[in-house]
Amino acid sequence: LVQKVARAKKYGKREKIEMYRPTREHAILNRRLLEHRGLFPIESVISVWSELFSGYRSLQGQLKVSHLKADEVLVRRHFGVCTSYNPLKDYRGVIDSLLKEESDVAALPFPSKNNKWCTELLKLKTINIVGSAPFNLSKQPNLLLLSKQKLEYSEVNIVFMILKVRNDILNKVLTYLIDNSFVCNQHYSLDKDNSYILFSTKVHSEKKINERMNILRNERTFKVKLLPKVLGGYSVFKKDI
């Protein structure tokens, strides 16, 4: 059946086959975990399904994943044995491999104060955050997954945005975002006059994120126009698991 689907995609459309659909995999696993009963460890269920996804993907082609060498164990555990891996020494190499189409997916650490790769996406129009790894029920993911495909929205998504602001209004903008139910993940100094703010929100559709972005773009409190860019995001599990 999987091979028939792959052939239908190949001959029915001219665009590249997207063998990796993180939102769909997440939705399947979410349903399985909601149905889970008994003492069998949920972590083992997740591990089994990770390998099943890997096998199913391999019937449509070999997925190529680039990542930092330090994250190799996590990446291999998430994508399984039927995946091709390209460990690299820095985040620019990982992003370049995606731009050059040497990989289909790039895995990078969740942004932190000293981990600024997300600022590179501000100037890249073709790369989006499309998923996360590993499959965590409640914790913040260790890795974010990048691809040239667009984010497919699930029932619940964490979506990231980045915004360039002047340093003289940085704190006011941070307060405004928090007051309007955004999560301010990090802010990075660009130069003596400007900074980047990485922030996120929980939404259920692309329409909803566009509505929230329009509110920001139409805000006139700061006497300058706020121009956030949506970077993509990842699906989250339902709370009743």
GROMACS .gro file of C-alpha atoms in nm:
model
  241
    1LEU     CA    1   0.000   0.000   0.000
    2VAL     CA    2   0.281   0.242   0.091
    3GLN     CA    3   0.456   0.169  -0.241
    4LYS     CA    4   0.129   0.229  -0.431
    5VAL     CA    5   0.093   0.565  -0.258
    6ALA     CA    6   0.453   0.652  -0.351
    7ARG     CA    7   0.393   0.562  -0.717
    8ALA     CA    8   0.072   0.766  -0.722
    9LYS     CA    9   0.259   1.067  -0.582
   10LYS     CA   10   0.542   1.024  -0.830
   11TYR     CA   11   0.332   0.997  -1.144
   12GLY     CA   12   0.035   1.205  -1.036
   13LYS     CA   13   0.233   1.517  -0.949
   14ARG     CA   14   0.543   1.686  -1.083
   15GLU     CA   15   0.664   1.828  -0.755
   16LYS     CA   16   0.904   1.646  -0.524
   17ILE     CA   17   0.758   1.366  -0.312
   18GLU     CA   18   0.750   1.462   0.056
   19MET     CA   19   0.830   1.125   0.211
   20TYR     CA   20   0.872   1.287   0.552
   21ARG     CA   21   0.556   1.434   0.703
   22PRO     CA   22   0.628   1.502   1.071
   23THR     CA   23   0.281   1.634   1.149
   24ARG     CA   24   0.116   1.320   1.011
   25GLU     CA   25   0.356   1.094   1.202
   26HIS     CA   26   0.285   1.294   1.516
   27ALA     CA   27  -0.092   1.261   1.465
   28ILE     CA   28  -0.067   0.882   1.421
   29LEU     CA   29   0.146   0.847   1.734
   30ASN     CA   30  -0.086   1.079   1.928
   31ARG     CA   31  -0.383   0.852   1.848
   32ARG     CA   32  -0.191   0.538   1.946
   33LEU     CA   33  -0.085   0.690   2.279
   34LEU     CA   34  -0.439   0.804   2.357
   35GLU     CA   35  -0.549   0.442   2.311
   36HIS     CA   36  -0.264   0.305   2.524
   37ARG     CA   37  -0.363   0.106   2.832
   38GLY     CA   38  -0.172  -0.109   3.076
   39LEU     CA   39   0.178  -0.116   3.218
   40PHE     CA   40   0.377  -0.135   2.895
   41PRO     CA   41   0.611   0.171   2.899
   42ILE     CA   42   0.501   0.460   2.679
   43GLU     CA   43   0.868   0.525   2.595
   44SER     CA   44   0.885   0.178   2.439
   45VAL     CA   45   0.568   0.243   2.238
   46ILE     CA   46   0.724   0.561   2.102
   47SER     CA   47   1.047   0.377   2.015
   48VAL     CA   48   0.860   0.105   1.826
   49TRP     CA   49   0.657   0.356   1.626
   50SER     CA   50   0.969   0.560   1.545
   51GLU     CA   51   1.115   0.253   1.373
   52LEU     CA   52   0.784   0.178   1.199
   53PHE     CA   53   0.780   0.531   1.058
   54SER     CA   54   1.139   0.484   0.944
   55GLY     CA   55   1.049   0.164   0.762
   56TYR     CA   56   0.741   0.311   0.596
   57ARG     CA   57   0.941   0.612   0.474
   58SER     CA   58   1.208   0.385   0.326
   59LEU     CA   59   0.949   0.230   0.092
   60GLN     CA   60   0.912   0.571  -0.073
   61GLY     CA   61   1.285   0.655  -0.081
   62GLN     CA   62   1.572   0.719   0.156
   63LEU     CA   63   1.535   1.017   0.383
   64LYS     CA   64   1.858   1.214   0.432
   65VAL     CA   65   1.902   1.399   0.762
   66SER     CA   66   2.183   1.641   0.849
   67HIS     CA   67   2.261   1.723   1.212
   68LEU     CA   68   2.533   1.826   1.455
   69LYS     CA   69   2.770   1.547   1.557
   70ALA     CA   70   2.681   1.604   1.922
   71ASP     CA   71   2.315   1.521   1.853
   72GLU     CA   72   2.374   1.195   1.667
   73VAL     CA   73   2.222   0.961   1.927
   74LEU     CA   74   1.901   1.165   1.958
   75VAL     CA   75   1.863   1.203   1.582
   76ARG     CA   76   1.917   0.835   1.507
   77ARG     CA   77   1.675   0.732   1.780
   78HIS     CA   78   1.407   0.959   1.632
   79PHE     CA   79   1.449   0.879   1.261
   80GLY     CA   80   1.538   0.510   1.286
   81VAL     CA   81   1.765   0.268   1.104
   82CYS     CA   82   1.625   0.323   0.753
   83THR     CA   83   1.753   0.681   0.730
   84SER     CA   84   2.075   0.827   0.587
   85TYR     CA   85   2.263   1.055   0.828
   86ASN     CA   86   2.507   1.339   0.768
   87PRO     CA   87   2.675   1.456   1.092
   88LEU     CA   88   2.835   1.801   1.064
   89LYS     CA   89   3.045   2.017   1.296
   90ASP     CA   90   2.841   2.341   1.305
   91TYR     CA   91   2.490   2.471   1.243
   92ARG     CA   92   2.587   2.664   0.929
   93GLY     CA   93   2.701   2.340   0.770
   94VAL     CA   94   2.372   2.175   0.866
   95ILE     CA   95   2.167   2.458   0.713
   96ASP     CA   96   2.388   2.468   0.401
   97SER     CA   97   2.332   2.096   0.343
   98LEU     CA   98   1.960   2.168   0.332
   99LEU     CA   99   2.002   2.465   0.098
  100LYS     CA  100   2.220   2.257  -0.137
  101GLU     CA  101   1.967   1.971  -0.121
  102GLU     CA  102   2.229   1.735   0.022
  103SER     CA  103   1.972   1.653   0.290
  104ASP     CA  104   1.592   1.650   0.313
  105VAL     CA  105   1.573   1.742   0.681
  106ALA     CA  106   1.805   1.930   0.917
  107ALA     CA  107   1.799   1.874   1.293
  108LEU     CA  108   1.929   2.154   1.517
  109PRO     CA  109   1.920   2.210   1.895
  110PHE     CA  110   1.630   2.401   2.046
  111PRO     CA  111   1.732   2.771   2.042
  112SER     CA  112   1.910   2.900   2.350
  113LYS     CA  113   2.104   3.211   2.449
  114ASN     CA  114   2.423   3.073   2.296
  115ASN     CA  115   2.254   2.892   2.009
  116LYS     CA  116   2.149   3.149   1.750
  117TRP     CA  117   2.087   2.948   1.434
  118CYS     CA  118   1.723   3.065   1.422
  119THR     CA  119   1.840   3.417   1.331
  120GLU     CA  120   1.973   3.275   1.002
  121LEU     CA  121   1.617   3.186   0.899
  122LEU     CA  122   1.517   3.552   0.889
  123LYS     CA  123   1.698   3.593   0.556
  124LEU     CA  124   1.615   3.247   0.416
  125LYS     CA  125   1.284   3.222   0.232
  126THR     CA  126   1.288   2.851   0.155
  127ILE     CA  127   1.355   2.689   0.494
  128ASN     CA  128   1.095   2.631   0.764
  129ILE     CA  129   1.073   2.464   1.103
  130VAL     CA  130   0.844   2.166   1.040
  131GLY     CA  131   0.879   1.942   1.344
  132SER     CA  132   1.063   1.849   1.662
  133ALA     CA  133   1.255   1.560   1.811
  134PRO     CA  134   1.232   1.341   2.002
  135PHE     CA  135   0.862   1.264   2.052
  136ASN     CA  136   0.813   1.423   2.396
  137LEU     CA  137   0.479   1.413   2.575
  138SER     CA  138   0.526   1.727   2.782
  139LYS     CA  139   0.888   1.841   2.787
  140GLN     CA  140   1.041   2.097   2.554
  141PRO     CA  141   1.193   1.913   2.256
  142ASN     CA  142   1.570   1.881   2.234
  143LEU     CA  143   1.577   1.943   1.859
  144LEU     CA  144   1.383   2.137   1.597
  145LEU     CA  145   1.355   1.995   1.246
  146LEU     CA  146   1.398   2.210   0.936
  147SER     CA  147   1.298   2.143   0.578
  148LYS     CA  148   1.215   2.318   0.253
  149GLN     CA  149   0.857   2.197   0.285
  150LYS     CA  150   0.593   2.400   0.466
  151LEU     CA  151   0.459   2.330   0.813
  152GLU     CA  152   0.148   2.114   0.813
  153TYR     CA  153  -0.074   2.227   1.099
  154SER     CA  154  -0.216   1.975   1.344
  155GLU     CA  155  -0.478   2.021   1.616
  156VAL     CA  156  -0.224   2.188   1.845
  157ASN     CA  157   0.099   2.354   1.727
  158ILE     CA  158   0.379   2.564   1.872
  159VAL     CA  159   0.468   2.822   1.607
  160PHE     CA  160   0.784   3.034   1.618
  161MET     CA  161   0.828   3.390   1.497
  162ILE     CA  162   1.128   3.621   1.486
  163LEU     CA  163   1.124   3.998   1.505
  164LYS     CA  164   1.394   4.261   1.459
  165VAL     CA  165   1.354   4.554   1.702
  166ARG     CA  166   1.547   4.860   1.811
  167ASN     CA  167   1.727   4.818   2.142
  168ASP     CA  168   1.567   5.129   2.287
  169ILE     CA  169   1.222   4.963   2.270
  170LEU     CA  170   1.333   4.602   2.326
  171ASN     CA  171   1.201   4.569   2.681
  172LYS     CA  172   0.871   4.734   2.592
  173VAL     CA  173   0.819   4.496   2.300
  174LEU     CA  174   0.906   4.196   2.519
  175THR     CA  175   0.650   4.309   2.778
  176TYR     CA  176   0.389   4.366   2.507
  177LEU     CA  177   0.440   4.015   2.367
  178ILE     CA  178   0.411   3.852   2.709
  179ASP     CA  179   0.099   4.056   2.790
  180ASN     CA  180  -0.055   3.929   2.465
  181SER     CA  181   0.006   3.562   2.548
  182PHE     CA  182   0.319   3.507   2.341
  183VAL     CA  183   0.614   3.315   2.485
  184CYS     CA  184   0.943   3.503   2.450
  185ASN     CA  185   1.192   3.221   2.394
  186GLN     CA  186   1.510   3.426   2.345
  187HIS     CA  187   1.642   3.762   2.238
  188TYR     CA  188   1.972   3.813   2.062
  189SER     CA  189   2.182   4.123   2.019
  190LEU     CA  190   2.239   4.204   1.651
  191ASP     CA  191   2.444   4.522   1.694
  192LYS     CA  192   2.454   4.826   1.924
  193ASP     CA  193   2.118   4.947   1.791
  194ASN     CA  194   1.912   4.634   1.717
  195SER     CA  195   1.816   4.293   1.852
  196TYR     CA  196   1.618   3.988   1.744
  197ILE     CA  197   1.333   3.845   1.950
  198LEU     CA  198   1.243   3.480   1.905
  199PHE     CA  199   0.891   3.417   2.035
  200SER     CA  200   0.618   3.159   1.998
  201THR     CA  201   0.251   3.089   2.046
  202LYS     CA  202   0.017   2.789   2.051
  203VAL     CA  203  -0.231   2.776   1.760
  204HIS     CA  204  -0.443   2.522   1.574
  205SER     CA  205  -0.427   2.655   1.218
  206GLU     CA  206  -0.237   2.873   0.972
  207LYS     CA  207  -0.535   3.108   0.967
  208LYS     CA  208  -0.501   3.165   1.341
  209ILE     CA  209  -0.130   3.245   1.324
  210ASN     CA  210  -0.195   3.490   1.040
  211GLU     CA  211  -0.458   3.662   1.254
  212ARG     CA  212  -0.210   3.696   1.540
  213MET     CA  213   0.057   3.829   1.306
  214ASN     CA  214  -0.179   4.092   1.170
  215ILE     CA  215  -0.246   4.216   1.524
  216LEU     CA  216   0.128   4.268   1.570
  217ARG     CA  217   0.173   4.434   1.232
  218ASN     CA  218  -0.109   4.676   1.304
  219GLU     CA  219   0.014   4.766   1.654
  220ARG     CA  220   0.103   5.137   1.677
  221THR     CA  221   0.215   5.162   2.040
  222PHE     CA  222   0.584   5.176   1.949
  223LYS     CA  223   0.560   5.429   1.664
  224VAL     CA  224   0.738   5.181   1.439
  225LYS     CA  225   0.584   4.893   1.249
  226LEU     CA  226   0.648   4.546   1.392
  227LEU     CA  227   0.731   4.304   1.112
  228PRO     CA  228   0.756   3.951   1.252
  229LYS     CA  229   0.842   3.654   1.031
  230VAL     CA  230   0.685   3.313   1.091
  231LEU     CA  231   0.959   3.048   1.102
  232GLY     CA  232   0.736   2.741   1.128
  233GLY     CA  233   0.677   2.514   1.424
  234TYR     CA  234   0.591   2.169   1.551
  235SER     CA  235   0.295   1.963   1.672
  236VAL     CA  236   0.238   1.900   2.042
  237PHE     CA  237   0.059   1.611   2.211
  238LYS     CA  238  -0.284   1.646   2.366
  239LYS     CA  239  -0.274   1.694   2.741
  240ASP     CA  240  -0.493   1.395   2.824
  241ILE     CA  241  -0.230   1.135   2.729
   0.00000   0.00000   0.00000
